[in-house]
């Protein structure tokens, strides 16, 4: 069962995330559980593979809002960074970011399944 | 519970538009206690919710990046919808660029992502709703209920603001009125009339928008416009009529415009409206033009007239009026002989000095107060006749004017008889001058009245003969004792042959009717000689004397 302690261990700023959810733990945990299945991850990954940077930006931007609102820091950091690079249309290798993001998503997904 | 508290108690509805369920859920949790929450995943869905929601939506929380229709496109779309464009919208964004763009598009506020603490979000939402509702309340109290344009009070306030911010811009104050609107209302009903007023308001709103102005409703079918100066108001009238026809299918309505071009921005807005309305109303009476531009000379005259009308009663009470006498000379014999006099009124106004009777008599004839002035003259003249009789031992008849309006006073004969008796003179001493035009209408009634005067012993003079349109038939049946030629014939007879011939014809008529003939306005010896040759009996005019005070007139009596 997903717990606040587990999320803390994962690196989430749960105090801030909880505050945004009016300190309702059950709501916060329910929303966090929805994150790993968000279609934005697949969209981002696919768009980067296809060099579709407009679509990649849209996906990253959407994810950024969610993970930041829930203060899921290990996800929020790489997603925020890639979003800004994509916004600036920076010519670079985005694959390591996607890899990192997907790894963190996996970690979170595991926590949610436990 | 007062209305404000009732309003506070109502649970308002908020629409959250965001494609991310998680974001929706967080906001729902934060705001769900205080508000009913509706959600939409994108702009298209949001528009659908706005259109179909049974409850009015008090606020929209709007994400920017969404599939199908994003936040910016939604903002652009909803701001075009008259019924919904006033719903306050808070944009949810993490981007500076979107903040600016959305504020420019009319967003009320924005909330940053990641979200601030819930208390801050609640406070911002509450504040936006309150501001918007306050604006609506202010808007409602600022505006005319029927038409939605400003009421007079607010119109004046905004006009002042316009002056403050654009002190160098030339502006016009315009009052617009619908021609014979009461008839329209009677013919088509009040509801249709209200519809015209509403449609007209829409047209005027667009008109003032084009000329950087404002529009308000002054009263019933009067509107006021304050806007940048327009050179051609024919164009404006055409525009209004065309728009009413094309947009509202309203035809056959004419409008009047009173225009006051503002020269002095320190002048009270109220005054400017009054002046524009004044000229607008003047068109109503003239029925010729469709617009008039205020003329300060015309205004000066109107104000002068108003002042005179106001001051009449006090003038009578304080005896500011003085009766002057102009001698009438018989020219039949070798030497002219003083026969009688005409009493003429002069007004020595305490502020304005001597005022010409040509200015105030037509005004008092118009408003009916001439009756008071006539009685003033009759009394003074009667007393003067008696005085001259007593002091100089001579009986000098004095003619006085009897205005047309006096003829409809059923007790007029008794009134004048009373004055005669009270002053100890006889009816034959007071000649009654009745202007020719008075005979034009109600001839029978006038004939009856004049016959009654003559039966009592008064002498009747037809004044200004030739200025009216008496038919020969009327002349034949009218009872009168003396014919008095209108002075314009004398003035022109030396230069204008037709006029001279008319003067001769009138002499023939008088001879035919066997009545004495008076010519007034005689200024020169030549005129006097010509009239004598034509058979005129009596001459009045500057040739002998201008009208003079009673005391001076005594010299003429003594000389004879």
XYZ file of C-alpha atoms in Angstrom:
674
model
C 0.000 0.000 0.000
C 1.326 3.403 -0.974
C 2.266 5.485 2.039
C 3.478 8.956 2.746
C 6.680 7.529 4.198
C 7.325 5.530 1.049
C 6.848 8.669 -1.048
C 9.198 10.582 1.218
C 11.759 7.882 0.678
C 11.185 8.148 -3.066
C 12.148 11.823 -2.684
C 8.739 13.529 -2.899
C 8.120 16.738 -0.981
C 5.022 15.243 0.545
C 4.409 18.100 2.978
C 3.920 20.549 0.126
C 2.008 18.045 -1.989
C -0.314 17.266 0.897
C -0.903 20.937 1.564
C -2.099 21.385 -2.030
C -4.596 18.608 -1.353
C -5.930 20.410 1.691
C -3.933 17.938 3.853
C -6.146 15.075 2.807
C -3.791 12.130 2.745
C -6.198 9.756 1.028
C -6.770 12.228 -1.805
C -3.077 12.904 -2.176
C -2.226 9.212 -2.357
C -5.099 8.549 -4.746
C -3.831 11.284 -7.101
C -0.223 10.142 -6.888
C -1.353 6.636 -7.861
C -2.817 8.088 -11.046
C 0.538 9.520 -12.147
C 2.406 6.430 -13.474
C -0.467 5.574 -15.800
C -0.705 9.085 -17.220
C -0.584 8.862 -21.001
C 1.796 11.842 -21.075
C 4.806 9.590 -20.457
C 4.120 7.488 -23.538
C 3.365 10.573 -25.610
C 6.621 12.183 -24.564
C 8.701 9.098 -25.227
C 7.103 8.485 -28.627
C 7.403 12.109 -29.709
C 11.083 12.266 -28.803
C 11.728 9.050 -30.727
C 9.993 10.550 -33.742
C 11.712 13.935 -33.327
C 8.284 15.546 -32.995
C 9.326 18.280 -30.597
C 6.063 20.198 -30.620
C 4.165 17.132 -29.459
C 6.972 16.350 -27.002
C 6.691 19.795 -25.504
C 2.900 19.475 -25.108
C 3.303 16.145 -23.326
C 6.148 17.309 -21.101
C 4.292 20.477 -20.239
C 1.217 18.529 -19.140
C 3.293 16.163 -17.015
C 5.183 19.030 -15.475
C 1.956 20.518 -14.113
C 0.873 17.285 -12.494
C 4.117 16.191 -10.898
C 4.863 19.656 -9.639
C 1.404 19.991 -8.139
C 1.941 16.724 -6.293
C 5.551 17.701 -5.497
C 6.943 14.446 -6.871
C 10.428 15.925 -6.951
C 12.384 13.057 -8.609
C 9.977 13.301 -11.557
C 9.396 17.045 -11.376
C 13.048 17.949 -11.819
C 13.842 16.131 -15.113
C 10.373 16.887 -16.524
C 10.708 20.595 -15.774
C 14.144 20.677 -17.352
C 13.121 18.873 -20.545
C 10.063 21.084 -20.814
C 12.197 24.218 -20.776
C 14.664 22.814 -23.334
C 11.795 21.789 -25.592
C 10.167 25.196 -25.182
C 13.460 26.825 -26.225
C 13.633 24.372 -29.141
C 17.135 23.441 -28.113
C 18.930 21.107 -30.495
C 20.164 18.360 -28.175
C 19.905 14.713 -27.283
C 16.708 14.375 -25.264
C 16.974 10.586 -24.837
C 18.836 10.629 -21.486
C 16.071 12.865 -20.031
C 13.365 10.552 -21.279
C 15.267 7.596 -19.888
C 15.590 9.251 -16.471
C 11.924 10.256 -16.454
C 10.772 6.759 -17.356
C 13.027 5.274 -14.669
C 11.533 7.509 -12.027
C 8.063 6.682 -13.260
C 8.894 2.986 -12.857
C 10.026 3.566 -9.296
C 6.841 5.344 -8.485
C 4.747 2.708 -10.222
C 6.363 0.046 -8.081
C 5.594 1.994 -4.945
C 2.001 2.297 -6.034
C 1.690 -1.425 -6.712
C 3.065 -2.491 -3.346
C -31.523 38.703 6.121
C -30.503 41.520 3.822
C -29.924 41.039 0.137
C -26.134 41.158 0.463
C -26.144 38.247 2.890
C -28.543 36.291 0.737
C -26.144 36.765 -2.172
C -23.250 35.595 0.005
C -25.154 32.450 0.989
C -25.762 31.269 -2.557
C -23.406 28.448 -3.559
C -21.941 29.607 -6.846
C -20.797 27.398 -9.703
C -17.246 27.236 -10.978
C -16.086 25.575 -14.182
C -12.617 23.994 -14.121
C -11.147 23.478 -17.584
C -8.025 21.309 -17.585
C -7.115 18.197 -19.535
C -5.308 16.692 -16.564
C -7.656 14.886 -14.193
C -5.151 15.226 -11.365
C -5.145 19.002 -11.649
C -8.947 19.024 -11.805
C -9.127 16.838 -8.726
C -6.810 19.033 -6.683
C -8.834 22.145 -7.529
C -12.103 20.334 -6.875
C -10.823 19.396 -3.459
C -9.682 22.927 -2.709
C -12.854 24.655 -3.898
C -15.526 21.961 -3.525
C -16.612 23.057 -0.063
C -17.522 26.542 -1.123
C -18.537 26.047 -4.743
C -20.405 23.731 -7.034
C -17.791 22.402 -9.459
C -18.212 21.619 -13.151
C -15.314 20.290 -15.215
C -14.258 20.174 -18.836
C -11.173 18.643 -20.473
C -10.687 21.201 -23.229
C -12.011 24.451 -24.715
C -14.672 22.862 -26.894
C -16.101 20.891 -24.011
C -15.934 24.013 -21.840
C -17.961 26.055 -24.352
C -20.538 23.290 -24.383
C -20.753 23.328 -20.572
C -21.087 27.126 -20.553
C -23.915 26.962 -23.087
C -25.805 24.165 -21.404
C -25.251 24.728 -17.691
C -28.569 25.272 -15.914
C -26.835 27.259 -13.211
C -25.058 30.486 -14.022
C -21.299 30.034 -13.985
C -19.618 32.504 -11.650
C -16.023 31.790 -12.633
C -13.934 29.701 -15.015
C -10.530 28.272 -14.076
C -8.777 27.723 -17.382
C -5.697 25.751 -18.322
C -3.778 26.975 -21.373
C -2.271 23.902 -22.962
C -5.057 21.515 -23.831
C -5.860 19.315 -26.820
C -8.578 20.222 -29.376
C -9.058 23.763 -28.128
C -6.531 25.382 -25.824
C -7.127 28.098 -23.248
C -6.192 31.050 -25.462
C -8.596 29.955 -28.231
C -11.317 29.434 -25.623
C -10.758 32.947 -24.245
C -11.009 34.417 -27.721
C -14.188 32.489 -28.388
C -16.028 33.269 -25.165
C -15.194 36.985 -25.226
C -17.208 37.169 -28.436
C -20.311 35.789 -26.757
C -22.468 38.633 -25.441
C -24.136 36.513 -22.744
C -20.985 34.918 -21.372
C -18.172 37.366 -22.025
C -18.547 38.861 -18.555
C -17.830 35.566 -16.717
C -14.501 36.123 -14.940
C -11.774 33.728 -16.033
C -8.686 32.791 -14.041
C -5.959 31.276 -16.158
C -3.937 28.362 -14.764
C -0.433 28.633 -16.068
C 3.215 28.244 -15.375
C 4.360 30.468 -18.225
C 4.962 34.170 -18.121
C 4.106 34.563 -21.798
C 0.691 32.970 -21.321
C -0.033 35.178 -18.329
C 0.405 38.306 -20.388
C -1.450 36.958 -23.400
C -4.402 35.791 -21.332
C -4.658 39.041 -19.398
C -4.651 40.887 -22.703
C -7.481 38.673 -23.876
C -9.564 39.632 -20.866
C -8.662 37.060 -18.194
C -9.411 38.401 -14.719
C -6.390 36.849 -13.012
C -4.054 33.880 -13.190
C -3.007 31.117 -10.830
C 0.479 29.729 -11.179
C 1.310 26.087 -11.560
C 2.345 24.376 -9.409
C -0.532 25.685 -7.390
C -0.095 28.008 -4.499
C -1.373 26.962 -1.126
C -5.119 26.205 -1.147
C -5.943 29.275 0.956
C -4.389 31.504 -1.680
C -6.316 29.844 -4.481
C -9.588 30.151 -2.549
C -8.868 33.817 -1.821
C -8.093 34.612 -5.467
C -11.189 32.816 -6.682
C -13.390 34.579 -4.100
C -11.868 37.929 -4.969
C -12.398 37.549 -8.711
C -16.030 36.567 -8.214
C -16.659 39.445 -5.819
C -15.043 41.973 -8.155
C -17.049 40.724 -11.078
C -20.321 40.808 -9.144
C -19.555 44.275 -7.789
C -18.910 45.369 -11.348
C -22.243 43.917 -12.381
C -24.019 45.727 -9.541
C -22.270 48.985 -10.430
C -23.038 48.364 -14.068
C -26.711 47.838 -13.267
C -26.929 51.005 -11.175
C -25.023 53.018 -13.763
C -27.312 52.104 -16.555
C -30.741 52.817 -17.771
C -32.875 49.706 -17.164
C -34.594 49.676 -20.520
C -31.754 50.456 -22.895
C -28.566 49.599 -21.009
C -26.937 52.936 -21.834
C -25.697 55.233 -19.046
C -28.107 57.143 -16.877
C -27.689 60.916 -16.740
C -25.720 60.991 -13.505
C -23.087 58.522 -14.704
C -23.058 60.011 -18.199
C -22.052 63.366 -16.720
C -19.366 61.749 -14.587
C -17.847 59.928 -17.567
C -18.075 63.003 -19.776
C -16.028 64.854 -17.143
C -13.481 62.052 -17.183
C -13.283 62.280 -20.978
C -12.529 65.985 -20.669
C -9.846 65.357 -18.080
C -8.044 62.776 -20.179
C -8.539 64.445 -23.555
C -8.491 68.125 -22.734
C -7.177 69.070 -26.177
C -9.700 67.054 -28.201
C -12.569 68.960 -29.790
C -15.854 67.439 -28.646
C -19.595 67.752 -29.294
C -22.506 67.332 -26.906
C -25.477 65.986 -28.812
C -29.069 65.416 -27.767
C -31.061 63.071 -29.969
C -34.825 62.805 -29.975
C -37.256 60.649 -31.926
C -39.699 62.607 -34.034
C -43.284 62.177 -32.790
C -42.422 59.140 -30.699
C -45.610 59.430 -28.651
C -47.560 58.848 -31.863
C -45.457 55.793 -32.626
C -46.225 54.450 -29.157
C -49.915 55.069 -29.621
C -49.973 53.420 -33.035
C -47.784 50.411 -32.306
C -48.008 50.009 -28.549
C -45.590 50.593 -25.736
C -43.782 47.304 -26.194
C -42.890 48.100 -29.792
C -41.857 51.586 -28.674
C -39.513 50.103 -26.072
C -38.096 47.868 -28.748
C -37.276 50.922 -30.864
C -35.530 52.563 -27.895
C -33.466 49.450 -27.271
C -32.513 49.096 -30.932
C -31.641 52.769 -31.140
C -29.415 52.379 -28.072
C -27.461 49.630 -29.827
C -26.976 51.822 -32.896
C -25.898 54.770 -30.759
C -23.442 52.630 -28.790
C -21.728 51.687 -32.042
C -21.830 55.294 -33.213
C -20.111 56.654 -30.103
C -17.632 53.780 -30.145
C -16.501 54.995 -33.559
C -16.132 58.539 -32.278
C -14.541 57.745 -28.904
C -17.612 58.811 -27.011
C -20.319 57.751 -24.602
C -24.086 57.550 -24.788
C -26.739 58.001 -22.115
C -30.506 58.253 -21.881
C -31.722 61.633 -20.749
C -35.455 60.930 -20.512
C -38.136 59.015 -22.444
C -37.032 59.278 -26.079
C -34.142 61.674 -25.509
C -30.572 60.377 -25.686
C -27.341 62.247 -25.024
C -24.075 61.611 -26.808
C -20.706 63.036 -25.916
C -18.011 62.331 -28.482
C -15.254 63.698 -30.639
C -16.295 66.540 -32.923
C -18.070 65.559 -36.132
C -18.156 67.956 -39.071
C -21.173 66.544 -40.884
C -24.224 65.568 -38.846
C -26.202 64.768 -41.991
C -23.878 61.827 -42.269
C -24.616 60.840 -38.660
C -28.371 60.975 -39.218
C -28.019 58.890 -42.342
C -25.935 56.359 -40.424
C -28.504 56.050 -37.622
C -31.436 55.673 -40.004
C -29.570 53.176 -42.137
C -28.501 51.045 -39.158
C -32.024 51.041 -37.736
C -33.300 49.865 -41.099
C -30.625 47.264 -41.850
C -30.077 45.783 -38.424
C -33.505 46.085 -36.834
C -35.793 46.507 -39.821
C -37.114 49.716 -38.257
C -38.126 52.254 -40.852
C -40.039 55.480 -41.137
C -38.704 56.933 -37.922
C -37.060 60.313 -38.068
C -34.593 61.658 -35.581
C -33.715 65.146 -34.462
C -30.245 66.117 -33.330
C -29.340 69.141 -31.257
C -25.599 69.694 -31.424
C -23.536 71.791 -29.049
C -19.918 72.190 -30.113
C -17.885 72.434 -26.931
C -15.576 75.425 -26.828
C -14.922 75.599 -23.129
C -14.220 72.375 -21.316
C -14.673 74.085 -17.971
C -18.338 74.646 -18.718
C -20.606 72.384 -16.662
C -21.619 69.213 -18.525
C -25.212 69.856 -17.423
C -25.200 73.174 -19.252
C -23.914 71.575 -22.406
C -26.694 68.980 -22.295
C -29.278 71.741 -21.705
C -28.000 73.671 -24.696
C -27.979 70.659 -26.992
C -31.520 69.841 -25.833
C -32.625 73.422 -26.349
C -31.658 73.379 -30.023
C -33.037 69.870 -30.396
C -36.407 71.108 -29.098
C -36.269 74.147 -31.354
C -36.240 71.793 -34.339
C -39.398 70.209 -32.959
C -41.223 73.506 -33.224
C -39.731 74.529 -36.559
C -40.290 71.100 -38.083
C -37.887 71.855 -40.915
C -34.408 70.614 -40.152
C -33.295 67.322 -38.707
C -30.356 68.734 -36.825
C -29.309 72.113 -35.519
C -26.022 73.279 -34.163
C -26.245 75.452 -31.093
C -25.747 79.105 -31.826
C -24.646 81.206 -28.866
C -26.398 84.279 -30.273
C -29.681 82.359 -30.460
C -29.069 81.176 -26.935
C -28.450 84.715 -25.753
C -31.767 85.764 -27.268
C -33.594 82.863 -25.693
C -32.130 83.614 -22.286
C -33.017 87.263 -22.713
C -36.607 86.324 -23.543
C -36.786 84.010 -20.561
C -35.543 86.759 -18.309
C -38.124 89.205 -19.619
C -40.914 86.679 -19.137
C -39.762 86.103 -15.575
C -39.469 89.796 -14.778
C -42.844 90.915 -16.128
C -44.900 90.547 -12.957
C -42.393 92.263 -10.736
C -42.078 94.965 -13.405
C -45.798 95.641 -13.244
C -45.775 95.582 -9.458
C -42.859 97.973 -9.232
C -44.222 100.171 -12.032
C -41.137 99.745 -14.193
C -43.413 100.237 -17.185
C -44.178 103.768 -18.311
C -46.871 104.830 -20.729
C -45.664 107.201 -23.454
C -47.893 109.213 -25.731
C -47.487 109.902 -29.413
C -49.591 112.744 -30.842
C -51.923 112.290 -33.800
C -52.456 115.389 -35.919
C -55.392 116.245 -38.154
C -54.071 117.559 -41.495
C -57.299 118.545 -43.183
C -57.064 122.274 -42.506
C -54.272 124.740 -43.285
C -52.490 124.005 -40.056
C -52.034 120.570 -38.452
C -54.161 120.237 -35.347
C -53.656 117.934 -32.349
C -56.566 115.517 -32.423
C -55.592 112.677 -30.111
C -52.747 110.479 -28.922
C -51.751 106.856 -28.890
C -50.614 105.303 -25.622
C -47.479 103.204 -26.057
C -45.705 101.242 -23.392
C -42.040 101.538 -22.455
C -40.141 99.271 -20.065
C -37.388 100.763 -17.994
C -35.873 97.561 -16.683
C -33.729 98.041 -13.548
C -30.898 95.888 -14.945
C -31.331 96.021 -18.695
C -32.350 99.662 -19.086
C -34.948 100.710 -21.678
C -36.186 97.705 -23.607
C -37.768 98.121 -27.003
C -41.476 97.161 -27.115
C -40.604 95.336 -30.346
C -38.711 92.867 -28.144
C -41.109 92.277 -25.297
C -44.577 92.741 -26.824
C -44.390 89.797 -29.261
C -43.053 87.682 -26.394
C -45.913 88.599 -24.058
C -48.424 88.170 -26.879
C -47.051 84.701 -27.355
C -47.307 83.670 -23.712
C -50.565 85.513 -23.049
C -49.237 87.870 -20.393
C -49.902 90.821 -22.718
C -53.329 90.949 -21.025
C -51.696 92.201 -17.844
C -49.759 94.833 -19.729
C -52.845 95.985 -21.642
C -54.722 96.572 -18.382
C -51.745 98.498 -17.063
C -51.872 100.811 -20.079
C -55.673 101.199 -20.036
C -55.600 102.281 -16.383
C -52.722 104.701 -16.848
C -54.126 106.207 -20.029
C -57.579 106.693 -18.461
C -56.038 108.392 -15.436
C -53.947 110.605 -17.740
C -56.946 111.672 -19.833
C -58.701 112.703 -16.644
C -55.606 114.508 -15.394
C -55.228 116.537 -18.603
C -58.934 117.324 -18.530
C -58.685 118.564 -14.961
C -55.353 120.349 -15.155
C -55.386 121.698 -18.701
C -59.120 121.829 -19.317
C -58.732 119.873 -22.559
C -60.180 116.611 -23.648
C -57.569 114.601 -25.554
C -58.764 111.130 -26.598
C -56.119 108.438 -26.251
C -56.110 105.222 -28.233
C -54.988 102.057 -26.511
C -54.270 98.619 -27.884
C -56.660 95.770 -27.240
C -54.789 92.553 -27.938
C -56.309 89.613 -29.699
C -56.250 87.524 -26.522
C -58.331 90.198 -24.699
C -61.135 89.561 -27.177
C -61.687 86.134 -25.701
C -62.132 87.482 -22.210
C -65.898 87.414 -21.662
C -65.747 90.309 -19.201
C -63.594 92.575 -21.372
C -66.304 95.163 -22.036
C -67.112 95.469 -18.335
C -63.408 95.663 -17.464
C -62.757 98.609 -19.770
C -66.027 100.289 -18.884
C -65.052 99.976 -15.263
C -61.721 101.660 -15.885
C -63.461 104.507 -17.706
C -65.967 105.024 -14.907
C -63.394 104.667 -12.144
C -61.312 107.455 -13.699
C -64.265 109.733 -14.347
C -63.904 109.900 -18.134
C -66.232 108.890 -20.946
C -65.997 105.942 -23.335
C -65.455 108.271 -26.293
C -62.212 109.458 -24.647
C -60.663 106.004 -24.925
C -60.198 104.767 -28.493
C -59.682 101.066 -28.832
C -57.115 99.920 -31.391
C -57.708 96.412 -32.605
C -55.194 94.956 -34.994
C -56.497 93.840 -38.357
C -55.289 90.266 -37.901
C -57.532 89.910 -34.839
C -60.502 89.908 -37.208
C -59.285 86.939 -39.188
C -60.732 84.228 -36.990
C -63.979 83.922 -35.103
C -65.196 86.939 -37.064
C -68.748 86.699 -35.773
C -67.675 86.702 -32.158
C -65.386 89.689 -32.758
C -68.066 91.605 -34.609
C -70.445 91.024 -31.731
C -67.893 92.240 -29.204
C -66.943 95.323 -31.197
C -70.582 96.185 -31.702
C -71.016 96.019 -27.944
C -68.075 98.388 -27.403
C -69.482 100.819 -29.944
C -72.913 100.641 -28.329
C -71.295 101.699 -25.058
C -69.748 104.677 -26.838
C -66.184 103.521 -27.531
C -64.443 104.377 -30.823
C -62.879 101.448 -32.659
C -59.755 101.852 -34.786
C -58.556 99.052 -37.046
C -54.810 99.017 -36.483
C -52.092 97.885 -38.901
C -54.560 97.853 -41.782
C -53.013 96.162 -44.803
C -50.798 93.851 -42.777
C -53.520 91.221 -42.448
C -55.699 89.651 -45.060
C -59.107 91.248 -44.648
C -61.375 90.512 -47.553
C -63.473 93.299 -48.963
C -66.444 91.390 -47.645
C -65.074 91.425 -44.089
C -64.370 95.117 -44.381
C -67.935 95.753 -45.481
C -69.498 93.984 -42.519
C -66.996 94.982 -39.821
C -68.115 97.661 -37.452
C -65.340 100.235 -36.926
C -64.832 103.957 -36.760
C -61.308 104.631 -37.967
C -58.932 102.863 -40.376
C -55.252 103.003 -39.559
C -52.814 102.154 -42.356
C -49.960 99.795 -41.510
C -46.747 101.799 -41.228
C -44.749 99.724 -43.683
C -46.752 101.235 -46.593
C -45.766 104.749 -45.613
C -42.137 103.779 -45.174
C -41.916 102.393 -48.718
C -44.394 104.461 -50.697
C -41.839 107.014 -51.938
C -39.572 104.423 -53.518
C -41.986 101.677 -54.391
C -44.722 102.566 -56.820
C -46.857 99.556 -55.963
C -46.789 100.561 -52.330
C -47.812 104.076 -53.269
C -50.736 102.685 -55.229
C -51.778 100.599 -52.240
C -51.721 103.684 -50.051
C -54.001 105.357 -52.586
C -56.378 102.356 -52.751
C -56.716 102.311 -48.938
C -57.603 106.021 -49.097
C -60.318 105.155 -51.632
C -61.630 102.346 -49.407
C -61.817 104.684 -46.401
C -63.629 107.275 -48.500
C -65.996 104.607 -49.766
C -66.674 103.377 -46.218
C -66.866 106.972 -44.988
C -64.425 106.477 -42.117
C -61.490 108.679 -41.132
C -58.056 107.405 -42.204
C -54.884 107.526 -40.116
C -51.354 107.023 -41.417
C -48.688 106.134 -38.888
C -44.921 105.957 -39.179
C -44.794 109.320 -40.962
C -41.309 110.733 -40.641
C -40.876 113.433 -43.312
C -42.654 116.478 -44.647
C -42.783 114.880 -48.103
C -44.601 111.827 -46.755
C -47.018 114.095 -44.915
C -47.709 116.111 -48.086
C -48.248 112.999 -50.187
C -50.717 111.568 -47.679
C -52.561 114.850 -47.385
C -52.982 114.940 -51.173
C -54.309 111.384 -51.146
C -56.964 112.424 -48.638
C -55.553 111.034 -45.382
C -57.124 112.707 -42.356
C -54.761 112.086 -39.495
C -50.971 111.646 -39.268
C -48.959 109.983 -36.529
C -45.198 109.654 -36.553
C -41.785 111.119 -35.838
C -42.554 113.929 -38.270
C -44.595 115.463 -35.467
C -43.144 113.709 -32.459
C -41.786 110.428 -31.192
C -43.723 108.851 -28.283
C -42.966 110.945 -25.182
C -43.752 110.859 -21.454
C -47.094 112.374 -20.361
C -45.426 115.401 -18.821
C -43.721 116.342 -22.093
C -46.906 115.701 -24.010
C -48.555 118.573 -22.160
C -46.627 121.032 -24.350
C -48.406 119.656 -27.407
C -51.788 119.988 -25.699
C -51.143 123.583 -24.730
C -49.946 124.416 -28.247
C -52.940 122.508 -29.739
